[in-house]
PDB file of C-alpha atoms in Angstrom:
ATOM      1  CA  UNK A 145      -7.651 -10.401 -39.285  1.00  0.00           C
ATOM      2  CA  UNK A 146      -6.951 -12.368 -41.956  1.00  0.00           C
ATOM      3  CA  UNK A 147      -9.474 -15.257 -41.438  1.00  0.00           C
ATOM      4  CA  UNK A 148      -7.178 -18.704 -42.512  1.00  0.00           C
ATOM      5  CA  UNK A 149      -8.988 -21.227 -43.858  1.00  0.00           C
ATOM      6  CA  UNK A 150      -6.590 -23.714 -45.303  1.00  0.00           C
ATOM      7  CA  UNK A 151      -5.898 -26.607 -43.087  1.00  0.00           C
ATOM      8  CA  UNK A 152      -2.461 -27.290 -43.927  1.00  0.00           C
ATOM      9  CA  UNK A 153      -1.696 -23.963 -43.044  1.00  0.00           C
ATOM     10  CA  UNK A 154      -3.619 -24.047 -39.993  1.00  0.00           C
ATOM     11  CA  UNK A 155      -1.991 -27.196 -38.925  1.00  0.00           C
ATOM     12  CA  UNK A 156       1.794 -25.969 -39.168  1.00  0.00           C
ATOM     13  CA  UNK A 157       0.912 -22.852 -37.102  1.00  0.00           C
ATOM     14  CA  UNK A 158      -0.375 -24.628 -34.753  1.00  0.00           C
ATOM     15  CA  UNK A 159       2.561 -27.004 -34.482  1.00  0.00           C
ATOM     16  CA  UNK A 160       4.888 -23.444 -34.732  1.00  0.00           C
ATOM     17  CA  UNK A 161       3.110 -21.963 -31.718  1.00  0.00           C
ATOM     18  CA  UNK A 162       1.806 -18.723 -34.035  1.00  0.00           C
ATOM     19  CA  UNK A 163      -1.893 -19.349 -33.321  1.00  0.00           C
ATOM     20  CA  UNK A 164      -4.469 -17.236 -33.014  1.00  0.00           C
ATOM     21  CA  UNK A 165      -6.756 -19.943 -31.671  1.00  0.00           C
ATOM     22  CA  UNK A 166      -7.839 -20.073 -28.005  1.00  0.00           C
ATOM     23  CA  UNK A 167      -8.600 -23.041 -25.521  1.00  0.00           C
ATOM     24  CA  UNK A 168     -12.502 -23.840 -26.413  1.00  0.00           C
ATOM     25  CA  UNK A 169     -12.820 -24.685 -21.781  1.00  0.00           C
ATOM     26  CA  UNK A 170     -12.332 -22.489 -18.582  1.00  0.00           C
ATOM     27  CA  UNK A 171      -8.463 -22.942 -17.877  1.00  0.00           C
ATOM     28  CA  UNK A 172      -7.205 -23.862 -14.186  1.00  0.00           C
ATOM     29  CA  UNK A 173      -6.029 -20.986 -12.437  1.00  0.00           C
ATOM     30  CA  UNK A 174      -3.344 -21.945 -10.772  1.00  0.00           C
ATOM     31  CA  UNK A 175       0.162 -20.546  -8.840  1.00  0.00           C
ATOM     32  CA  UNK A 176       3.820 -21.924  -9.527  1.00  0.00           C
ATOM     33  CA  UNK A 177       3.644 -23.202  -6.487  1.00  0.00           C
ATOM     34  CA  UNK A 178       0.966 -25.410  -6.745  1.00  0.00           C
ATOM     35  CA  UNK A 179       1.522 -28.653  -6.069  1.00  0.00           C
ATOM     36  CA  UNK A 180      -0.069 -30.886  -8.896  1.00  0.00           C
ATOM     37  CA  UNK A 181      -0.537 -34.453  -9.894  1.00  0.00           C
ATOM     38  CA  UNK A 182      -1.345 -35.935 -12.956  1.00  0.00           C
ATOM     39  CA  UNK A 183      -2.465 -39.753 -13.697  1.00  0.00           C
ATOM     40  CA  UNK A 184      -3.061 -40.712 -18.019  1.00  0.00           C
ATOM     41  CA  UNK A 185      -5.673 -42.978 -18.786  1.00  0.00           C
ATOM     42  CA  UNK A 186      -5.458 -45.398 -21.527  1.00  0.00           C
ATOM     43  CA  UNK A 187      -8.863 -47.327 -22.182  1.00  0.00           C
ATOM     44  CA  UNK A 188     -10.721 -49.715 -24.446  1.00  0.00           C
ATOM     45  CA  UNK A 189      -7.356 -49.884 -26.727  1.00  0.00           C
ATOM     46  CA  UNK A 190      -5.133 -52.781 -27.982  1.00  0.00           C
ATOM     47  CA  UNK A 191      -1.729 -51.420 -27.554  1.00  0.00           C
ATOM     48  CA  UNK A 192       0.372 -51.574 -31.088  1.00  0.00           C
ATOM     49  CA  UNK A 193       4.274 -51.471 -31.893  1.00  0.00           C
ATOM     50  CA  UNK A 194       5.332 -47.963 -33.990  1.00  0.00           C
ATOM     51  CA  UNK A 195       5.303 -48.273 -37.356  1.00  0.00           C
ATOM     52  CA  UNK A 196       9.076 -47.867 -39.027  1.00  0.00           C
ATOM     53  CA  UNK A 197       7.658 -45.724 -41.489  1.00  0.00           C
ATOM     54  CA  UNK A 198       6.741 -42.349 -39.230  1.00  0.00           C
ATOM     55  CA  UNK A 199       3.751 -40.914 -41.857  1.00  0.00           C
ATOM     56  CA  UNK A 200       2.488 -44.792 -40.680  1.00  0.00           C
ATOM     57  CA  UNK A 201       1.439 -43.088 -36.945  1.00  0.00           C
ATOM     58  CA  UNK A 202      -0.589 -40.997 -38.501  1.00  0.00           C
ATOM     59  CA  UNK A 203      -1.986 -42.662 -41.582  1.00  0.00           C
ATOM     60  CA  UNK A 204      -2.778 -45.864 -40.747  1.00  0.00           C
ATOM     61  CA  UNK A 205      -5.715 -46.010 -37.640  1.00  0.00           C
ATOM     62  CA  UNK A 206      -4.317 -48.751 -35.879  1.00  0.00           C
ATOM     63  CA  UNK A 207      -1.809 -46.203 -34.960  1.00  0.00           C
ATOM     64  CA  UNK A 208      -3.989 -43.499 -33.780  1.00  0.00           C
ATOM     65  CA  UNK A 209      -3.960 -43.710 -30.227  1.00  0.00           C
ATOM     66  CA  UNK A 210       0.101 -43.730 -30.363  1.00  0.00           C
ATOM     67  CA  UNK A 211      -0.601 -40.743 -32.570  1.00  0.00           C
ATOM     68  CA  UNK A 212      -2.861 -39.383 -29.519  1.00  0.00           C
ATOM     69  CA  UNK A 213       0.286 -39.829 -27.468  1.00  0.00           C
ATOM     70  CA  UNK A 214       2.621 -38.390 -29.295  1.00  0.00           C
ATOM     71  CA  UNK A 215       0.611 -34.386 -29.517  1.00  0.00           C
ATOM     72  CA  UNK A 216       0.454 -34.961 -26.094  1.00  0.00           C
ATOM     73  CA  UNK A 217       4.107 -35.751 -25.570  1.00  0.00           C
ATOM     74  CA  UNK A 218       4.981 -32.985 -28.412  1.00  0.00           C
ATOM     75  CA  UNK A 219       3.102 -29.959 -26.435  1.00  0.00           C
ATOM     76  CA  UNK A 220       4.064 -31.291 -22.954  1.00  0.00           C
ATOM     77  CA  UNK A 221       8.098 -30.562 -25.099  1.00  0.00           C
ATOM     78  CA  UNK A 222       7.168 -27.234 -25.921  1.00  0.00           C
ATOM     79  CA  UNK A 223       5.441 -25.916 -22.630  1.00  0.00           C
ATOM     80  CA  UNK A 224       7.639 -27.875 -20.702  1.00  0.00           C
ATOM     81  CA  UNK A 225       5.433 -29.558 -18.532  1.00  0.00           C
ATOM     82  CA  UNK A 226       6.799 -32.373 -17.477  1.00  0.00           C
ATOM     83  CA  UNK A 227       4.765 -33.506 -14.147  1.00  0.00           C
ATOM     84  CA  UNK A 228       7.259 -36.945 -14.364  1.00  0.00           C
ATOM     85  CA  UNK A 229       9.488 -34.309 -12.788  1.00  0.00           C
ATOM     86  CA  UNK A 230       7.285 -34.460  -9.082  1.00  0.00           C
ATOM     87  CA  UNK A 231       5.106 -32.478  -7.001  1.00  0.00           C
ATOM     88  CA  UNK A 232       5.964 -28.831  -7.988  1.00  0.00           C
ATOM     89  CA  UNK A 233       7.056 -26.893 -10.636  1.00  0.00           C
ATOM     90  CA  UNK A 234       4.706 -27.878 -12.948  1.00  0.00           C
ATOM     91  CA  UNK A 235       1.237 -26.630 -11.915  1.00  0.00           C
ATOM     92  CA  UNK A 236       1.932 -23.236 -13.890  1.00  0.00           C
ATOM     93  CA  UNK A 237       2.720 -24.731 -16.852  1.00  0.00           C
ATOM     94  CA  UNK A 238      -1.059 -26.841 -16.992  1.00  0.00           C
ATOM     95  CA  UNK A 239      -3.044 -23.880 -18.987  1.00  0.00           C
ATOM     96  CA  UNK A 240      -0.379 -23.738 -21.407  1.00  0.00           C
ATOM     97  CA  UNK A 241      -0.441 -27.405 -22.158  1.00  0.00           C
ATOM     98  CA  UNK A 242      -4.725 -27.581 -22.053  1.00  0.00           C
ATOM     99  CA  UNK A 243      -4.163 -25.192 -24.483  1.00  0.00           C
ATOM    100  CA  UNK A 244      -2.433 -26.448 -26.651  1.00  0.00           C
ATOM    101  CA  UNK A 245      -3.472 -30.048 -26.410  1.00  0.00           C
ATOM    102  CA  UNK A 246      -7.138 -28.317 -26.790  1.00  0.00           C
ATOM    103  CA  UNK A 247      -6.571 -25.928 -30.026  1.00  0.00           C
ATOM    104  CA  UNK A 248      -5.032 -28.815 -31.771  1.00  0.00           C
ATOM    105  CA  UNK A 249      -6.413 -29.099 -35.244  1.00  0.00           C
ATOM    106  CA  UNK A 250      -7.171 -32.417 -34.774  1.00  0.00           C
ATOM    107  CA  UNK A 251      -9.628 -32.503 -32.282  1.00  0.00           C
ATOM    108  CA  UNK A 252     -12.497 -30.949 -31.579  1.00  0.00           C
ATOM    109  CA  UNK A 253     -14.995 -30.808 -28.472  1.00  0.00           C
ATOM    110  CA  UNK A 254     -17.798 -32.500 -28.287  1.00  0.00           C
ATOM    111  CA  UNK A 255     -18.633 -31.905 -24.321  1.00  0.00           C
ATOM    112  CA  UNK A 256     -17.489 -29.846 -21.525  1.00  0.00           C
ATOM    113  CA  UNK A 257     -18.628 -29.412 -18.451  1.00  0.00           C
ATOM    114  CA  UNK A 258     -18.356 -28.068 -14.820  1.00  0.00           C
ATOM    115  CA  UNK A 259     -19.355 -28.930 -11.478  1.00  0.00           C
ATOM    116  CA  UNK A 260     -19.851 -25.158 -10.310  1.00  0.00           C
ATOM    117  CA  UNK A 261     -18.265 -24.268  -7.193  1.00  0.00           C
ATOM    118  CA  UNK A 262     -18.812 -26.009  -4.028  1.00  0.00           C
ATOM    119  CA  UNK A 263     -17.991 -26.406  -0.942  1.00  0.00           C
ATOM    120  CA  UNK A 264     -16.753 -28.486   1.051  1.00  0.00           C
ATOM    121  CA  UNK A 265     -15.601 -30.647   4.257  1.00  0.00           C
ATOM    122  CA  UNK A 266     -12.332 -32.037   4.488  1.00  0.00           C
ATOM    123  CA  UNK A 267     -13.980 -35.220   3.417  1.00  0.00           C
ATOM    124  CA  UNK A 268     -12.306 -35.929   0.380  1.00  0.00           C
ATOM    125  CA  UNK A 269     -14.865 -38.922  -0.177  1.00  0.00           C
ATOM    126  CA  UNK A 270     -17.325 -35.570  -1.529  1.00  0.00           C
ATOM    127  CA  UNK A 271     -15.007 -34.267  -4.150  1.00  0.00           C
ATOM    128  CA  UNK A 272     -14.976 -38.178  -5.490  1.00  0.00           C
ATOM    129  CA  UNK A 273     -18.836 -38.566  -5.974  1.00  0.00           C
ATOM    130  CA  UNK A 274     -18.665 -35.531  -7.177  1.00  0.00           C
ATOM    131  CA  UNK A 275     -15.582 -37.123 -10.098  1.00  0.00           C
ATOM    132  CA  UNK A 276     -17.753 -40.123 -10.349  1.00  0.00           C
ATOM    133  CA  UNK A 277     -20.358 -38.430 -11.411  1.00  0.00           C
ATOM    134  CA  UNK A 278     -19.171 -36.403 -14.505  1.00  0.00           C
ATOM    135  CA  UNK A 279     -17.414 -39.970 -16.003  1.00  0.00           C
ATOM    136  CA  UNK A 280     -21.114 -40.956 -15.880  1.00  0.00           C
ATOM    137  CA  UNK A 281     -22.689 -41.294 -19.266  1.00  0.00           C
ATOM    138  CA  UNK A 282     -20.462 -39.239 -21.087  1.00  0.00           C
ATOM    139  CA  UNK A 283     -17.580 -42.012 -21.595  1.00  0.00           C
ATOM    140  CA  UNK A 284     -16.675 -45.984 -20.323  1.00  0.00           C
ATOM    141  CA  UNK A 285     -13.814 -45.425 -18.458  1.00  0.00           C
ATOM    142  CA  UNK A 286     -11.816 -47.168 -15.311  1.00  0.00           C
ATOM    143  CA  UNK A 287     -14.259 -44.669 -12.632  1.00  0.00           C
ATOM    144  CA  UNK A 288     -12.007 -47.103  -9.859  1.00  0.00           C
ATOM    145  CA  UNK A 289      -8.611 -45.975 -10.747  1.00  0.00           C
ATOM    146  CA  UNK A 290      -9.389 -42.530 -10.772  1.00  0.00           C
ATOM    147  CA  UNK A 291     -10.878 -42.757  -7.778  1.00  0.00           C
ATOM    148  CA  UNK A 292      -7.635 -44.286  -6.755  1.00  0.00           C
ATOM    149  CA  UNK A 293      -5.039 -42.124  -8.190  1.00  0.00           C
ATOM    150  CA  UNK A 294      -7.447 -39.553  -6.481  1.00  0.00           C
ATOM    151  CA  UNK A 295      -6.212 -41.098  -3.356  1.00  0.00           C
ATOM    152  CA  UNK A 296      -2.686 -41.469  -3.386  1.00  0.00           C
ATOM    153  CA  UNK A 297      -2.460 -37.904  -4.478  1.00  0.00           C
ATOM    154  CA  UNK A 298      -3.726 -36.698  -1.510  1.00  0.00           C
ATOM    155  CA  UNK A 299      -1.924 -39.355   0.395  1.00  0.00           C
ATOM    156  CA  UNK A 300       1.390 -38.178  -1.337  1.00  0.00           C
ATOM    157  CA  UNK A 301       0.757 -34.336  -0.745  1.00  0.00           C
ATOM    158  CA  UNK A 302      -0.149 -35.079   2.799  1.00  0.00           C
ATOM    159  CA  UNK A 303       3.404 -36.413   3.318  1.00  0.00           C
ATOM    160  CA  UNK A 304       5.202 -34.350   1.454  1.00  0.00           C
ATOM    161  CA  UNK A 305       7.900 -31.550   3.194  1.00  0.00           C
ATOM    162  CA  UNK A 306       6.876 -28.615   2.343  1.00  0.00           C
ATOM    163  CA  UNK A 307       5.270 -26.802   5.188  1.00  0.00           C
ATOM    164  CA  UNK A 308       3.560 -23.965   2.945  1.00  0.00           C
ATOM    165  CA  UNK A 309      -0.236 -24.385   2.698  1.00  0.00           C
ATOM    166  CA  UNK A 310      -0.727 -24.556  -1.068  1.00  0.00           C
ATOM    167  CA  UNK A 311      -3.710 -25.212  -3.111  1.00  0.00           C
ATOM    168  CA  UNK A 312      -3.232 -28.474  -5.603  1.00  0.00           C
ATOM    169  CA  UNK A 313      -4.780 -29.797  -8.824  1.00  0.00           C
ATOM    170  CA  UNK A 314      -5.720 -33.513  -9.646  1.00  0.00           C
ATOM    171  CA  UNK A 315      -5.462 -34.316 -13.780  1.00  0.00           C
ATOM    172  CA  UNK A 316      -6.911 -37.150 -15.760  1.00  0.00           C
ATOM    173  CA  UNK A 317      -6.224 -37.283 -19.571  1.00  0.00           C
ATOM    174  CA  UNK A 318      -7.351 -40.128 -20.937  1.00  0.00           C
ATOM    175  CA  UNK A 319      -7.459 -41.481 -24.426  1.00  0.00           C
ATOM    176  CA  UNK A 320     -10.879 -43.986 -25.281  1.00  0.00           C
ATOM    177  CA  UNK A 321     -12.425 -46.516 -27.530  1.00  0.00           C
ATOM    178  CA  UNK A 322     -15.961 -47.273 -26.386  1.00  0.00           C
ATOM    179  CA  UNK A 323     -16.841 -50.487 -26.479  1.00  0.00           C
ATOM    180  CA  UNK A 324     -18.194 -50.864 -30.553  1.00  0.00           C
ATOM    181  CA  UNK A 325     -16.969 -47.579 -31.011  1.00  0.00           C
ATOM    182  CA  UNK A 326     -13.913 -46.886 -34.222  1.00  0.00           C
ATOM    183  CA  UNK A 327     -14.211 -43.458 -32.749  1.00  0.00           C
ATOM    184  CA  UNK A 328     -11.243 -42.054 -30.181  1.00  0.00           C
ATOM    185  CA  UNK A 329     -11.734 -39.916 -27.276  1.00  0.00           C
ATOM    186  CA  UNK A 330      -9.501 -37.860 -25.621  1.00  0.00           C
ATOM    187  CA  UNK A 331     -10.353 -35.750 -22.299  1.00  0.00           C
ATOM    188  CA  UNK A 332      -9.170 -33.631 -20.036  1.00  0.00           C
ATOM    189  CA  UNK A 333     -10.128 -33.539 -16.025  1.00  0.00           C
ATOM    190  CA  UNK A 334      -9.340 -31.354 -13.320  1.00  0.00           C
ATOM    191  CA  UNK A 335      -9.766 -30.425  -9.646  1.00  0.00           C
ATOM    192  CA  UNK A 336      -8.423 -27.473  -7.267  1.00  0.00           C
ATOM    193  CA  UNK A 337      -8.623 -28.401  -3.922  1.00  0.00           C
ATOM    194  CA  UNK A 338      -6.403 -26.761  -0.705  1.00  0.00           C
ATOM    195  CA  UNK A 339      -4.959 -28.534   2.887  1.00  0.00           C
ATOM    196  CA  UNK A 340      -4.133 -27.134   5.908  1.00  0.00           C
ATOM    197  CA  UNK A 341      -2.895 -29.228   9.015  1.00  0.00           C
ATOM    198  CA  UNK A 342      -5.673 -29.513  11.598  1.00  0.00           C
ATOM    199  CA  UNK A 343      -4.780 -28.748  15.811  1.00  0.00           C
ATOM    200  CA  UNK A 344      -2.908 -32.090  15.710  1.00  0.00           C
ATOM    201  CA  UNK A 345      -0.517 -31.233  13.377  1.00  0.00           C
ATOM    202  CA  UNK A 346      -2.026 -33.310  10.175  1.00  0.00           C
ATOM    203  CA  UNK A 347      -2.499 -31.674   7.021  1.00  0.00           C
ATOM    204  CA  UNK A 348      -5.853 -32.228   5.715  1.00  0.00           C
ATOM    205  CA  UNK A 349      -8.553 -30.850   2.860  1.00  0.00           C
ATOM    206  CA  UNK A 350      -9.699 -27.379   4.460  1.00  0.00           C
ATOM    207  CA  UNK A 351     -13.329 -26.419   3.538  1.00  0.00           C
ATOM    208  CA  UNK A 352     -13.409 -24.645   0.791  1.00  0.00           C
ATOM    209  CA  UNK A 353     -14.991 -23.872  -2.927  1.00  0.00           C
ATOM    210  CA  UNK A 354     -13.878 -26.620  -5.745  1.00  0.00           C
ATOM    211  CA  UNK A 355     -15.011 -27.106  -9.164  1.00  0.00           C
ATOM    212  CA  UNK A 356     -14.626 -29.983 -11.661  1.00  0.00           C
ATOM    213  CA  UNK A 357     -13.819 -29.208 -15.144  1.00  0.00           C
ATOM    214  CA  UNK A 358     -14.444 -32.491 -18.392  1.00  0.00           C
ATOM    215  CA  UNK A 359     -14.272 -31.474 -21.338  1.00  0.00           C
ATOM    216  CA  UNK A 360     -14.134 -34.582 -24.138  1.00  0.00           C
ATOM    217  CA  UNK A 361     -12.335 -34.550 -27.809  1.00  0.00           C
ATOM    218  CA  UNK A 362     -13.219 -36.462 -30.347  1.00  0.00           C
ATOM    219  CA  UNK A 363     -10.469 -37.106 -32.673  1.00  0.00           C
ATOM    220  CA  UNK A 364     -10.099 -36.339 -36.165  1.00  0.00           C
ATOM    221  CA  UNK A 365      -9.247 -39.553 -37.715  1.00  0.00           C
ATOM    222  CA  UNK A 366      -9.118 -38.511 -41.434  1.00  0.00           C
ATOM    223  CA  UNK A 367      -7.059 -35.504 -40.150  1.00  0.00           C
ATOM    224  CA  UNK A 368      -5.104 -37.299 -39.109  1.00  0.00           C
ATOM    225  CA  UNK A 369      -4.845 -39.610 -42.699  1.00  0.00           C
ATOM    226  CA  UNK A 370      -4.809 -36.736 -45.012  1.00  0.00           C
ATOM    227  CA  UNK A 371      -2.737 -34.751 -43.314  1.00  0.00           C
ATOM    228  CA  UNK A 372       0.261 -37.789 -41.940  1.00  0.00           C
ATOM    229  CA  UNK A 373       2.684 -36.708 -44.136  1.00  0.00           C
ATOM    230  CA  UNK A 374       3.136 -33.187 -42.491  1.00  0.00           C
ATOM    231  CA  UNK A 375       2.138 -34.839 -39.102  1.00  0.00           C
ATOM    232  CA  UNK A 376       5.784 -36.908 -39.383  1.00  0.00           C
ATOM    233  CA  UNK A 377       7.380 -33.599 -40.457  1.00  0.00           C
ATOM    234  CA  UNK A 378       6.238 -31.516 -37.514  1.00  0.00           C
ATOM    235  CA  UNK A 379       6.071 -33.271 -34.737  1.00  0.00           C
ATOM    236  CA  UNK A 380       8.310 -36.301 -35.471  1.00  0.00           C
ATOM    237  CA  UNK A 381       7.222 -39.976 -34.175  1.00  0.00           C
ATOM    238  CA  UNK A 382       5.747 -40.778 -30.677  1.00  0.00           C
ATOM    239  CA  UNK A 383       3.579 -43.667 -29.413  1.00  0.00           C
ATOM    240  CA  UNK A 384       0.993 -43.397 -25.797  1.00  0.00           C
ATOM    241  CA  UNK A 385       3.658 -45.458 -23.408  1.00  0.00           C
ATOM    242  CA  UNK A 386       6.259 -42.010 -24.147  1.00  0.00           C
ATOM    243  CA  UNK A 387       3.200 -40.067 -23.272  1.00  0.00           C
ATOM    244  CA  UNK A 388       2.600 -41.395 -20.336  1.00  0.00           C
ATOM    245  CA  UNK A 389       6.587 -41.313 -18.866  1.00  0.00           C
ATOM    246  CA  UNK A 390       6.180 -38.010 -19.037  1.00  0.00           C
ATOM    247  CA  UNK A 391       2.367 -37.869 -18.115  1.00  0.00           C
ATOM    248  CA  UNK A 392       2.463 -39.648 -14.336  1.00  0.00           C
ATOM    249  CA  UNK A 393       3.502 -37.529 -11.323  1.00  0.00           C
ATOM    250  CA  UNK A 394       5.340 -40.195  -9.257  1.00  0.00           C
ATOM    251  CA  UNK A 395       2.452 -41.027  -5.987  1.00  0.00           C
ATOM    252  CA  UNK A 396       2.632 -43.114  -3.264  1.00  0.00           C
ATOM    253  CA  UNK A 397       5.336 -42.642  -1.303  1.00  0.00           C
ATOM    254  CA  UNK A 398       6.388 -39.952   1.699  1.00  0.00           C
ATOM    255  CA  UNK A 399       8.793 -38.694  -0.160  1.00  0.00           C
ATOM    256  CA  UNK A 400       9.464 -38.518  -4.070  1.00  0.00           C
ATOM    257  CA  UNK A 401      13.519 -39.053  -3.852  1.00  0.00           C
ATOM    258  CA  UNK A 402      13.938 -39.789  -6.991  1.00  0.00           C
ATOM    259  CA  UNK A 403      12.571 -36.013  -8.498  1.00  0.00           C
ATOM    260  CA  UNK A 404      16.225 -34.453  -7.606  1.00  0.00           C
ATOM    261  CA  UNK A 405      17.994 -37.519  -9.212  1.00  0.00           C
ATOM    262  CA  UNK A 406      15.229 -36.802 -12.517  1.00  0.00           C
ATOM    263  CA  UNK A 407      15.879 -33.167 -12.178  1.00  0.00           C
ATOM    264  CA  UNK A 408      19.245 -33.190 -12.292  1.00  0.00           C
ATOM    265  CA  UNK A 409      19.881 -35.662 -15.475  1.00  0.00           C
ATOM    266  CA  UNK A 410      16.812 -33.529 -17.353  1.00  0.00           C
ATOM    267  CA  UNK A 411      19.058 -30.595 -16.856  1.00  0.00           C
ATOM    268  CA  UNK A 412      22.158 -32.287 -18.622  1.00  0.00           C
ATOM    269  CA  UNK A 413      21.032 -34.554 -20.525  1.00  0.00           C
ATOM    270  CA  UNK A 414      17.634 -32.234 -21.528  1.00  0.00           C
ATOM    271  CA  UNK A 415      15.655 -36.147 -21.574  1.00  0.00           C
ATOM    272  CA  UNK A 416      14.150 -38.027 -19.643  1.00  0.00           C
ATOM    273  CA  UNK A 417      14.733 -41.108 -18.745  1.00  0.00           C
ATOM    274  CA  UNK A 418      14.061 -44.251 -16.750  1.00  0.00           C
ATOM    275  CA  UNK A 419      15.205 -43.251 -13.718  1.00  0.00           C
ATOM    276  CA  UNK A 420      11.875 -40.644 -13.420  1.00  0.00           C
ATOM    277  CA  UNK A 421      10.305 -43.624 -11.956  1.00  0.00           C
ATOM    278  CA  UNK A 422      10.160 -44.408  -8.544  1.00  0.00           C
ATOM    279  CA  UNK A 423      11.398 -46.755  -7.086  1.00  0.00           C
TER     280      UNK A 423
END
């Protein structure tokens, strides 16, 4: 097998989906019927408007957070992983999405950690404590925001109308720039939970084994600048806001009444619109 060293060719093959790379991290084991909640984060970065020239999205460092958002959206479009479509029908696409993100030639792995498999009872706080520990000492992020998202996820799944007992996956990707640091980081976090119905008919988390995975990638900003023309041609224009819209699962209510409407719109127009957001 020929080993390809030319970065431009590697980028082209990645964009075409013909690269031979493998994710440098453990991929989740999920099923098509699993629930999945995605809550992206954006921390420590000043939002800037999109440039008029698509090349500048990748060439100018001030736009690189938006450039990363475009990379996320590109991977979402190719793998059809669109959490904004709702709780169901996305989990089985998640591993392919992670593989696309983690093999992008402008990212390199700096940190990868799993908690190891643990046993928990129905106390969600035990899992939250493990999640908080995964963030400590790695990156400066809004940990309370992570906790709030997980708690909302638990309530949303508990209120879902399904009678089946399925796994649920919580994932949070972030673009961060720590204080006094010009470096951009992309992190991928996920954990898997189970639910059951107790004797009173309430849904709760079942005593089970679970694990938390968190990987941090450094954004090679020199790569984005050097291959700005290629990236703009292959990936096009986009920003963090568009990525957040596609990658955010509508959560917090007892029913996701907008989801059927969103699916119909997506099927007819093959695009996501503001109808994907909950009222």
